PDB file of C-alpha atoms in Angstrom:
ATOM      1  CA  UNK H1212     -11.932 -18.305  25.516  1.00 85.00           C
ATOM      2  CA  UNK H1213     -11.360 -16.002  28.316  1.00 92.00           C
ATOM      3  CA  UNK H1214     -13.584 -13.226  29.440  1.00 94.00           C
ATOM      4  CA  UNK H1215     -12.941  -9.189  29.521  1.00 92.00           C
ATOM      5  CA  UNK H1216     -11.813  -9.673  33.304  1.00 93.00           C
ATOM      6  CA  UNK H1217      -9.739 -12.716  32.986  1.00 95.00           C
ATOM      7  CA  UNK H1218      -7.719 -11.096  30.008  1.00 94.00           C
ATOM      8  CA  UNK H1219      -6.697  -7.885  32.085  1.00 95.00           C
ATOM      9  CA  UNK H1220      -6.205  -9.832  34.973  1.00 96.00           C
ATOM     10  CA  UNK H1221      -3.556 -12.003  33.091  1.00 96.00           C
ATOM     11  CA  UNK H1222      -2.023  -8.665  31.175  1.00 96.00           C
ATOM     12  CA  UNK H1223      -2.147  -7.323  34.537  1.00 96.00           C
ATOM     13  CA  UNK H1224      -0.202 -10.158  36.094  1.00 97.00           C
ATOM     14  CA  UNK H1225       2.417  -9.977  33.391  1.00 97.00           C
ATOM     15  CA  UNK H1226       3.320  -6.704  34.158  1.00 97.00           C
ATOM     16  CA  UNK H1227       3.540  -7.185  37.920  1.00 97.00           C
ATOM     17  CA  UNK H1228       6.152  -9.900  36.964  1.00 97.00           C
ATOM     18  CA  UNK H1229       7.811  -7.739  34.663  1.00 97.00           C
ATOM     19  CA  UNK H1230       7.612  -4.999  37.248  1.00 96.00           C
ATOM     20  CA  UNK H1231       9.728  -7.723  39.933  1.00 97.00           C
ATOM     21  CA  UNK H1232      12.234  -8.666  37.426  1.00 96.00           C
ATOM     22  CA  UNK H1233      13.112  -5.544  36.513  1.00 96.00           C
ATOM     23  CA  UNK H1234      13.643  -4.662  40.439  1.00 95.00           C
ATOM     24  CA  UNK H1235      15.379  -8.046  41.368  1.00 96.00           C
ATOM     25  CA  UNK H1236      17.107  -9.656  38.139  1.00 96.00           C
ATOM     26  CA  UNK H1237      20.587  -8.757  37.594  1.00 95.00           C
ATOM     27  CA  UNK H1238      19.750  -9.542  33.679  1.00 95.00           C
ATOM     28  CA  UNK H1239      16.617  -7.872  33.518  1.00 95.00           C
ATOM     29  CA  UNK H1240      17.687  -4.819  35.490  1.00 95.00           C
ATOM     30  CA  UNK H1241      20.508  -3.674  33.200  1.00 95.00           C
ATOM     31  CA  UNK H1242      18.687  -3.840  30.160  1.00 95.00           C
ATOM     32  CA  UNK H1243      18.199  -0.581  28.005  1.00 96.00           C
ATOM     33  CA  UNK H1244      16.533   0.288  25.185  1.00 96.00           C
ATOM     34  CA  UNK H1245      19.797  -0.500  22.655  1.00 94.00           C
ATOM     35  CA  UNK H1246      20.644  -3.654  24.197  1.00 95.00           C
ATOM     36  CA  UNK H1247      17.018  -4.650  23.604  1.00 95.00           C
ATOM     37  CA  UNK H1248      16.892  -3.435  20.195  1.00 92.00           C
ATOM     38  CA  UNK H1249      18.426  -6.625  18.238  1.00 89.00           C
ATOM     39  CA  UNK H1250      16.403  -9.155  20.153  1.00 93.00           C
ATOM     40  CA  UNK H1251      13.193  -7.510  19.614  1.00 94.00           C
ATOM     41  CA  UNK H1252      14.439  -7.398  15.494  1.00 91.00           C
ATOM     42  CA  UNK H1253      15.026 -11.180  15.985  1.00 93.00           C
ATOM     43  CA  UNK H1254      11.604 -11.880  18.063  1.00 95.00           C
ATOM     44  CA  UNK H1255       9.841 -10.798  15.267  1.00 94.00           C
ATOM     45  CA  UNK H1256      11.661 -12.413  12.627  1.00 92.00           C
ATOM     46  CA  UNK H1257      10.913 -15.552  15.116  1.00 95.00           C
ATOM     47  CA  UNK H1258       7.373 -14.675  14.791  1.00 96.00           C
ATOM     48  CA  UNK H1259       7.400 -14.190  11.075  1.00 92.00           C
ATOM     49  CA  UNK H1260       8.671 -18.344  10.940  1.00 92.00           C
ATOM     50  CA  UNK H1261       5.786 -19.419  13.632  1.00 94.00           C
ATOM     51  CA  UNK H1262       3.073 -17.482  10.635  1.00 93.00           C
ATOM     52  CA  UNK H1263       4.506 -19.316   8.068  1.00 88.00           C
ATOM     53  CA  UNK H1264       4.600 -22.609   9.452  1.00 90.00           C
ATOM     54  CA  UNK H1265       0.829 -21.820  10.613  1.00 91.00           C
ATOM     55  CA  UNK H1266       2.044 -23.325  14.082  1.00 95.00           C
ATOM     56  CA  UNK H1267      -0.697 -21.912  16.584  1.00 96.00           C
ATOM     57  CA  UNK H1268       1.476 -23.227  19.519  1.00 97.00           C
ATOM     58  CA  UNK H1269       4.445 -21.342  18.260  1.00 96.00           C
ATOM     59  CA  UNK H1270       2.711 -18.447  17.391  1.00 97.00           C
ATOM     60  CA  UNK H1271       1.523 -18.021  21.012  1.00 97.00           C
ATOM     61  CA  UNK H1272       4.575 -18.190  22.158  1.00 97.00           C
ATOM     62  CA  UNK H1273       6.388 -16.020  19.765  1.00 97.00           C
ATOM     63  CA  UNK H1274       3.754 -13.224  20.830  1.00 97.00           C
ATOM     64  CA  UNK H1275       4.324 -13.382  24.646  1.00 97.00           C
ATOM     65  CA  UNK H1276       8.164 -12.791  23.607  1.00 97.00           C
ATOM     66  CA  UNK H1277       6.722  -9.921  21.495  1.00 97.00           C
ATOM     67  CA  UNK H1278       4.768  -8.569  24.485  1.00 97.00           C
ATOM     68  CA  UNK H1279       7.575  -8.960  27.031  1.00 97.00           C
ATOM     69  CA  UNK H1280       9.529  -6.768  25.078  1.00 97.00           C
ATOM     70  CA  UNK H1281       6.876  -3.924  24.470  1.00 97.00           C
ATOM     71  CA  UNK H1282       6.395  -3.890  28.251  1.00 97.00           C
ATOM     72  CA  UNK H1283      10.093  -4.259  28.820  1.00 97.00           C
ATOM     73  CA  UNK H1284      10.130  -0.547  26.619  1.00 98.00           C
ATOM     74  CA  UNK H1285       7.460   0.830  28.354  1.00 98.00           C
ATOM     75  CA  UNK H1286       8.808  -0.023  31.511  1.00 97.00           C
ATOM     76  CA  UNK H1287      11.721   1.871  30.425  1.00 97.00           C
ATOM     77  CA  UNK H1288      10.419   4.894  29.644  1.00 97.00           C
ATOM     78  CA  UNK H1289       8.163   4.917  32.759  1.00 97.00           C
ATOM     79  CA  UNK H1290      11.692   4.728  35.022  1.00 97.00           C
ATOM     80  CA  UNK H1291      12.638   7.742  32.698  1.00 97.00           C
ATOM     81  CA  UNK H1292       8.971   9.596  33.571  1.00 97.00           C
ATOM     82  CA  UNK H1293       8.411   9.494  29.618  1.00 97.00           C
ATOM     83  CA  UNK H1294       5.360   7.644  29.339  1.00 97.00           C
ATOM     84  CA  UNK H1295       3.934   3.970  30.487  1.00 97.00           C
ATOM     85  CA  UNK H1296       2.223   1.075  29.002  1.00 97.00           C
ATOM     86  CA  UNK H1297      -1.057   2.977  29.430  1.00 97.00           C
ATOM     87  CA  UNK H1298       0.091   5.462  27.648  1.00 97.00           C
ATOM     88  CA  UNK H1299       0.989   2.923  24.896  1.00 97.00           C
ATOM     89  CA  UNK H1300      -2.321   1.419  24.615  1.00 96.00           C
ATOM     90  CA  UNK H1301      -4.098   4.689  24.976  1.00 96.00           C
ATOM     91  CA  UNK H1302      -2.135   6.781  22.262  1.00 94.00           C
ATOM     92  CA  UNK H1303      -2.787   3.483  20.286  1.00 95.00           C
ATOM     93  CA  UNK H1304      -6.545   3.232  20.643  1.00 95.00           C
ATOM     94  CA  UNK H1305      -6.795   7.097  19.869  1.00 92.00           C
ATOM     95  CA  UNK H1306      -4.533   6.230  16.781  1.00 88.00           C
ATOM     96  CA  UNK H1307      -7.043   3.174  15.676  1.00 90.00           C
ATOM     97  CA  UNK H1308     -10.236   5.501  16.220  1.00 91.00           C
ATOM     98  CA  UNK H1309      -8.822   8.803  14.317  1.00 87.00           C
ATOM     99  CA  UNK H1310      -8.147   6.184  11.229  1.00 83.00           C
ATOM    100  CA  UNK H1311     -11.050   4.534  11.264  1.00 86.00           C
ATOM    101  CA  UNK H1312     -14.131   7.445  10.436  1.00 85.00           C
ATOM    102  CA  UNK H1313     -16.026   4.713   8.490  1.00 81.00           C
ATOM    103  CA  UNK H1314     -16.675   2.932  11.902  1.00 80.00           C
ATOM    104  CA  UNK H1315     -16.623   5.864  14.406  1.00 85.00           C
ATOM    105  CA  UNK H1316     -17.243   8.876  12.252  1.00 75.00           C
ATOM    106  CA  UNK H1317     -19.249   9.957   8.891  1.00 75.00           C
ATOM    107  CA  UNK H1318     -16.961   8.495   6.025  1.00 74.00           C
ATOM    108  CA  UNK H1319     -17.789   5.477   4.178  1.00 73.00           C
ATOM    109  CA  UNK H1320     -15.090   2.615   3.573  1.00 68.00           C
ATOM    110  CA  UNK H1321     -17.138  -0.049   1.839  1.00 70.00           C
ATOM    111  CA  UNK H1322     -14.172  -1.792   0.435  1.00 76.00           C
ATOM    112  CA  UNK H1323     -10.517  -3.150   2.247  1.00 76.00           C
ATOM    113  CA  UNK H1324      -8.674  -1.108  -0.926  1.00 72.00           C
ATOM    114  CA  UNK H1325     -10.986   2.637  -0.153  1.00 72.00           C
ATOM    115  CA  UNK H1326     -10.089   1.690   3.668  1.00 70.00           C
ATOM    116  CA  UNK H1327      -6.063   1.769   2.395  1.00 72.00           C
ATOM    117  CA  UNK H1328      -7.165   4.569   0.674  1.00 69.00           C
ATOM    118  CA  UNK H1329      -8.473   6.890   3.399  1.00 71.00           C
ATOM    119  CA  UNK H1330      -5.857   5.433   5.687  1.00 68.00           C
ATOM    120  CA  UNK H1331      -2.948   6.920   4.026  1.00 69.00           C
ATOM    121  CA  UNK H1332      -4.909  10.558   3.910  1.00 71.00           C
ATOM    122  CA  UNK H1333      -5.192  10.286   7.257  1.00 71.00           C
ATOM    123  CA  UNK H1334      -1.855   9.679   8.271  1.00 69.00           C
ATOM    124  CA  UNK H1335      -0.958  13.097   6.316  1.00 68.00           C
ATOM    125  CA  UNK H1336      -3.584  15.178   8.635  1.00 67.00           C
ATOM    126  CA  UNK H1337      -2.215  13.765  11.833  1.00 66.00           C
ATOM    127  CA  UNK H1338      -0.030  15.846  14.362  1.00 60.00           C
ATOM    128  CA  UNK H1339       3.028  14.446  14.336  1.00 62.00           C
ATOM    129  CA  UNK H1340       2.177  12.235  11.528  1.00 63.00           C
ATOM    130  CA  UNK H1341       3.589  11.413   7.899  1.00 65.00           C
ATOM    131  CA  UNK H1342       4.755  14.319   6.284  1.00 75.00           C
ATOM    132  CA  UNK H1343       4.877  13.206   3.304  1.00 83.00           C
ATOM    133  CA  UNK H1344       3.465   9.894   0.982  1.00 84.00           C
ATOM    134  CA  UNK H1345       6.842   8.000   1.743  1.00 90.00           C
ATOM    135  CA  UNK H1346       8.044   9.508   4.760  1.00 84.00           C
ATOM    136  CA  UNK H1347       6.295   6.656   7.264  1.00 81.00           C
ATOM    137  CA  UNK H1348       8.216   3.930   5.416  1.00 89.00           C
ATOM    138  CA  UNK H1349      11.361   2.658   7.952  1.00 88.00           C
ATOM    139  CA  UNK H1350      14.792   3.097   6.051  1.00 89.00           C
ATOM    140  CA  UNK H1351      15.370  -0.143   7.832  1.00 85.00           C
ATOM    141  CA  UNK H1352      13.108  -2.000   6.158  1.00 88.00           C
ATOM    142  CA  UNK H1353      14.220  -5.073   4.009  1.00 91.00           C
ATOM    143  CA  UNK H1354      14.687  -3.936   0.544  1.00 94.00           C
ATOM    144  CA  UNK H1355      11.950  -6.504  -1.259  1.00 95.00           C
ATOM    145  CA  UNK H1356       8.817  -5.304   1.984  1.00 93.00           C
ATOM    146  CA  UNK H1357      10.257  -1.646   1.723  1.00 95.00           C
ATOM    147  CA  UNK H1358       9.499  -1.616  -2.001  1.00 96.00           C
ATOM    148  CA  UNK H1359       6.198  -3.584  -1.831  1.00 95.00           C
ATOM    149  CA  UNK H1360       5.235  -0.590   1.293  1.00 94.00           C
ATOM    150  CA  UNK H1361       6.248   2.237  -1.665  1.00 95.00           C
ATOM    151  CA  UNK H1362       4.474   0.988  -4.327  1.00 95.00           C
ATOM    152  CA  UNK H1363       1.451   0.538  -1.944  1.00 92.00           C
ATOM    153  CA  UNK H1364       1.805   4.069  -0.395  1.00 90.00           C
ATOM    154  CA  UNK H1365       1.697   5.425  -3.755  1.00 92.00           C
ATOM    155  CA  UNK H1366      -1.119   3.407  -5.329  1.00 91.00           C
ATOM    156  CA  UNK H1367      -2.911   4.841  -2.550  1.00 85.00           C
ATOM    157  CA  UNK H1368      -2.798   8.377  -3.596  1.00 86.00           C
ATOM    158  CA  UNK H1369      -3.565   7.442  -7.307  1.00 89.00           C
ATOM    159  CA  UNK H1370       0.330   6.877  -8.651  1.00 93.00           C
ATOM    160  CA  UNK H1371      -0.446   3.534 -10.572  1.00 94.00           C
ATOM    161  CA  UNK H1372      -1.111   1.384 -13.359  1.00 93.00           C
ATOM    162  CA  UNK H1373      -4.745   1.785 -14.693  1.00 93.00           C
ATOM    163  CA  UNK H1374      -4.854  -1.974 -15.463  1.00 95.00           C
ATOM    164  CA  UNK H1375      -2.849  -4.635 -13.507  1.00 95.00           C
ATOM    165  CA  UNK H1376      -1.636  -6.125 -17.244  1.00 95.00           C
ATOM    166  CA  UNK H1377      -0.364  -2.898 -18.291  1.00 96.00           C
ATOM    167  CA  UNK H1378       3.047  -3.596 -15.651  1.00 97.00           C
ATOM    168  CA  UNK H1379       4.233  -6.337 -17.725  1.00 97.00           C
ATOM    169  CA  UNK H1380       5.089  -4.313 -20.634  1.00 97.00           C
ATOM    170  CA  UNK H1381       7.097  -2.358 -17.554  1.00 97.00           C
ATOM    171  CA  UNK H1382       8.629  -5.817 -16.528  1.00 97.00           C
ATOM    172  CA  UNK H1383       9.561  -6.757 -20.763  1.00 97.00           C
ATOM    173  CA  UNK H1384      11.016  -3.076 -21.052  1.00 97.00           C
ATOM    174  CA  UNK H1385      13.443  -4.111 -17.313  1.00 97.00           C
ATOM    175  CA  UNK H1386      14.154  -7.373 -18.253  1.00 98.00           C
ATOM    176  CA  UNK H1387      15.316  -6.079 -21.851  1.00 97.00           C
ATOM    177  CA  UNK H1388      17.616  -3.367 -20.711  1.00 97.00           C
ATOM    178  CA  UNK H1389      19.188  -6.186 -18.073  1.00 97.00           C
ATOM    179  CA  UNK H1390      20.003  -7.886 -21.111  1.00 96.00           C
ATOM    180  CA  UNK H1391      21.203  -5.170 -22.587  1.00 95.00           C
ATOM    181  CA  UNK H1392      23.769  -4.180 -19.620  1.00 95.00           C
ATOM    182  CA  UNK H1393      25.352  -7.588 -19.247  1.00 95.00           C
ATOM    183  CA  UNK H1394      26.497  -7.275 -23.355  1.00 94.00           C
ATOM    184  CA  UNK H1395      27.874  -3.990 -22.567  1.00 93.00           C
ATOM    185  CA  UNK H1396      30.005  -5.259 -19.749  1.00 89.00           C
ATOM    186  CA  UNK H1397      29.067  -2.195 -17.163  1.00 89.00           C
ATOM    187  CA  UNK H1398      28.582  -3.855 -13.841  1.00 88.00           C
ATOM    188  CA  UNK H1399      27.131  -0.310 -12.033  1.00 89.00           C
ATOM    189  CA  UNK H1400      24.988   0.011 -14.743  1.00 94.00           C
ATOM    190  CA  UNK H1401      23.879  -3.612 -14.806  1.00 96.00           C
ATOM    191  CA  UNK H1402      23.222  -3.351 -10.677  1.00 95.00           C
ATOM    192  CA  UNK H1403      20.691  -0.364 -11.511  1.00 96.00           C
ATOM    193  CA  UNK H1404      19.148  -2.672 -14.065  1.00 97.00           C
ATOM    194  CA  UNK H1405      18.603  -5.224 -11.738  1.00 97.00           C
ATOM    195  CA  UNK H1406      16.965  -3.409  -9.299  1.00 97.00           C
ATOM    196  CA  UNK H1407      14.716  -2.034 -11.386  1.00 97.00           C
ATOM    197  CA  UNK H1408      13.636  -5.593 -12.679  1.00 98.00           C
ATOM    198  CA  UNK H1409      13.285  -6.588  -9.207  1.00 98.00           C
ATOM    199  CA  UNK H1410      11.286  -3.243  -8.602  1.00 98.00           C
ATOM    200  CA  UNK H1411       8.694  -4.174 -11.725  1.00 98.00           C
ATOM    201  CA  UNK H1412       8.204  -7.461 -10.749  1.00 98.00           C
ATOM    202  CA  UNK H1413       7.175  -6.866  -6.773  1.00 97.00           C
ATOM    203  CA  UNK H1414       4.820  -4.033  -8.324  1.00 97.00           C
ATOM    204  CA  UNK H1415       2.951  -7.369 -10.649  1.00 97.00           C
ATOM    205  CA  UNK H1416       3.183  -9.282  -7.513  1.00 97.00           C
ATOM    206  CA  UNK H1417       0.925  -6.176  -5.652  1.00 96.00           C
ATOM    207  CA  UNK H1418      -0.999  -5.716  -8.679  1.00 96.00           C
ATOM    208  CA  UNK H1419      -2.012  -9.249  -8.612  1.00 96.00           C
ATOM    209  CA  UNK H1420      -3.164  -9.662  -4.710  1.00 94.00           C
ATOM    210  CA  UNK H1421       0.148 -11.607  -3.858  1.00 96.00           C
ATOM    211  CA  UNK H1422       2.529 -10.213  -1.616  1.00 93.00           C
ATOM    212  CA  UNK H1423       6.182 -10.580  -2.855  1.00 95.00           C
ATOM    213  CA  UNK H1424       8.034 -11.233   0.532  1.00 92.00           C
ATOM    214  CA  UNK H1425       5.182 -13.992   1.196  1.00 91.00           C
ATOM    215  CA  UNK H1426       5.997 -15.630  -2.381  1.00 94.00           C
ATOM    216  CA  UNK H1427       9.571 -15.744  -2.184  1.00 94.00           C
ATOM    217  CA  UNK H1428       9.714 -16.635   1.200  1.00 91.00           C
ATOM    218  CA  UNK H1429       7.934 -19.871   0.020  1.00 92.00           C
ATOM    219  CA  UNK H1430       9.997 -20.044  -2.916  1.00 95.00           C
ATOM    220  CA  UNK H1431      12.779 -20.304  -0.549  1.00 94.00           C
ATOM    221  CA  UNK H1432      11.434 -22.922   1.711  1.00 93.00           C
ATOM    222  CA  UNK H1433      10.651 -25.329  -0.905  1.00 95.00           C
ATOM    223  CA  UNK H1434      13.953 -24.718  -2.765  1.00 96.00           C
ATOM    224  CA  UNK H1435      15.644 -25.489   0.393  1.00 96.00           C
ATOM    225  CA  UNK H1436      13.473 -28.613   0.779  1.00 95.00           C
ATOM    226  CA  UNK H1437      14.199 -29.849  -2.213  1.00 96.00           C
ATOM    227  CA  UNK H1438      18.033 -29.173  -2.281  1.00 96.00           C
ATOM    228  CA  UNK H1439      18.380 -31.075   1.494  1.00 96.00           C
ATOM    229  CA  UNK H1440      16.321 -34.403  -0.962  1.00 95.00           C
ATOM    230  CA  UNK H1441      18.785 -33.769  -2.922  1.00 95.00           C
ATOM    231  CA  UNK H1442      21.739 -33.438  -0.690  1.00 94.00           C
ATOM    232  CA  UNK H1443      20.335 -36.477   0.919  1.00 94.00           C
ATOM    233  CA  UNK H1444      19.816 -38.527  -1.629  1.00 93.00           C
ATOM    234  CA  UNK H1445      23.338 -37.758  -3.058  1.00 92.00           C
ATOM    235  CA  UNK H1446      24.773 -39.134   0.285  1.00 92.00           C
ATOM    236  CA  UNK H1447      22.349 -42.435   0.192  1.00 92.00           C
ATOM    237  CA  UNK H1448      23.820 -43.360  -3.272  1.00 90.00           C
ATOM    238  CA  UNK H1449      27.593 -42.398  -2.285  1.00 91.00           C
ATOM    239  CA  UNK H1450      28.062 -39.399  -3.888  1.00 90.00           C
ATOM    240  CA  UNK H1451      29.544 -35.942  -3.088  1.00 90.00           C
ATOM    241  CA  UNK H1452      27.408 -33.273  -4.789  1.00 92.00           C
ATOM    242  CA  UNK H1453      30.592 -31.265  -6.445  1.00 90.00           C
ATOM    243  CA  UNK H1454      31.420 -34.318  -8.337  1.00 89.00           C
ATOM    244  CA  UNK H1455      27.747 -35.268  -9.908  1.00 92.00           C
ATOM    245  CA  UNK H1456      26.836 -33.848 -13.249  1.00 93.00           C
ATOM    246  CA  UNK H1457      24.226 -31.673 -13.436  1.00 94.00           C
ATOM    247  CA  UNK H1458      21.967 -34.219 -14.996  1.00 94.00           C
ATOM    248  CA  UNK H1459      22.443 -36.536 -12.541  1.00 93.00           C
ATOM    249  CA  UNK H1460      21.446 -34.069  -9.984  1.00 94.00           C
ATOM    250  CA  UNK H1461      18.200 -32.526 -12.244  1.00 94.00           C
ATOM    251  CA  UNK H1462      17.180 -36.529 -12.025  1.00 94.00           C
ATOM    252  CA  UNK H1463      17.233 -36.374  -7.749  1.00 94.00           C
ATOM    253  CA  UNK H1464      15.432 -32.732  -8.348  1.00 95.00           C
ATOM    254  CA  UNK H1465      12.804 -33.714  -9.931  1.00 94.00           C
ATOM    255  CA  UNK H1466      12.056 -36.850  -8.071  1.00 93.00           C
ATOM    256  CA  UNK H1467      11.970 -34.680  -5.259  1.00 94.00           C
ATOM    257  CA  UNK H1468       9.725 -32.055  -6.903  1.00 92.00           C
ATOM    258  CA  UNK H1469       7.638 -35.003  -7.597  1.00 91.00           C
ATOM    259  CA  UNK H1470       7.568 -35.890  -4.040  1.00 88.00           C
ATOM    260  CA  UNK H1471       5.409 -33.250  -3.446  1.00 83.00           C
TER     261      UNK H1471
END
């Protein structure tokens, strides 16, 4: 790998190119922090794909684009005299030492759970830090990794089941007043219900070591795998899916379950 010198050299080199595109590229030089915005969003969502398909290649990649478009901010707010990359990696680095006292101060993490633990104290005590518990989770968040991010939050200040087992009672009590919505017919009321199923159910998922947006994000992928078998194989025998019976279809599903 490359050494201390050859690593800022190539960040280093980035930013001098950055630095001539912004100067010299029509595209690059009208660029603003809003018209960035929904590219970055979709960069990382790019990223997110490149984890789960544990492509190294792609992941590379799908970092530089990352990169380019923190510098592309910083450089930004430098033309603005707000504040530079150095400032970014500096107010970062002070960020990672102030959180971490069981490395660079007296307090003793032995475990990655007391680290969460002392993290989320932390981030109360610091100027211009959290507020409050919640207040550092993004409203933008998608729903399923904004609830997952609660729960955590709160486990981390004590709010939380004693025993991991003792949610599914929570999840049997949801489930059961879902049930009990869609025989009374009120749809508002059966939305609520929902939700909080959903909610029970990502707080097992945490309570278990698996994190929900990971799970169903798999879930997804091989659902979608197996419907495109089944799509396929639909077309191979000469049939239009909207006109097969559902048994006939289970048949193709399960062969392609099988397949696996």
């Amino acid at each position: 790998m490359h050494s201390d010198n050859e690593k800022s050299q190539a960040f280093l080199r980035f930013l001098n190119v950055l630095d001539t595109l912004r100067e010299k590229c029509p595209w690059d030089a009208k660029q603003t922090n809003e018209s960035l915005r929904s590219n970055t969003i979709e960069e990382v969502y790019e990223l997110t794909d490149a984890i789960l398909d544990n492509d190294s290649n792609n992941i590379k990649k799908e970092l530089g684009d990352v990169l380019l478009h923190i510098g592309f901010y910083s450089k930004i707010a430098d033309e603005k005299g707000l504040f530079d990359i150095a400032d970014v990696c500096n107010a970062l680095t002070d960020k990672l030492i102030f959180r971490h006292p069981h490395i660079y101060g007296n307090v003793s993490a032995d475990s990655p759970e007391e680290v969460s633990k002392n993290w989320e104290q932390i981030k109360l005590k610091e100027k211009g830090g959290n507020k409050t518990v919640l207040s550092g989770v993004p409203n933008s968040l998608p729903s399923l990794i904004k609830a997952n991010r609660i729960q955590e939050k709160a486990a981390n200040v004590g709010f939380d089941w004693e025993q991991p087992y003792q949610v599914w009672e929570k999840v049997k009590e949801e489930t059961n007043e879902v049930e009990n919505e869609i025989k009374s017919g009120n749809k508002d009321k059966l939305e609520e219900e929902f939700g909080d199923l959903m909610f029970a159910v990502i707080n097992a998922a945490r309570l278990y070591g698996v994190n929900p947006e990971n799970a169903l994000e798999k879930t997804n992928r091989k659902f979608i795998r197996r419907f495109n078998y089944l799509e396929a194989k639909a077309k191979e025998l000469g049939k239009n899916l909207k006109e097969m019976s559902l048994a006939e279809m289970d048949e193709i599903w399960n062969e392609a379950k099988s397949l696996e």
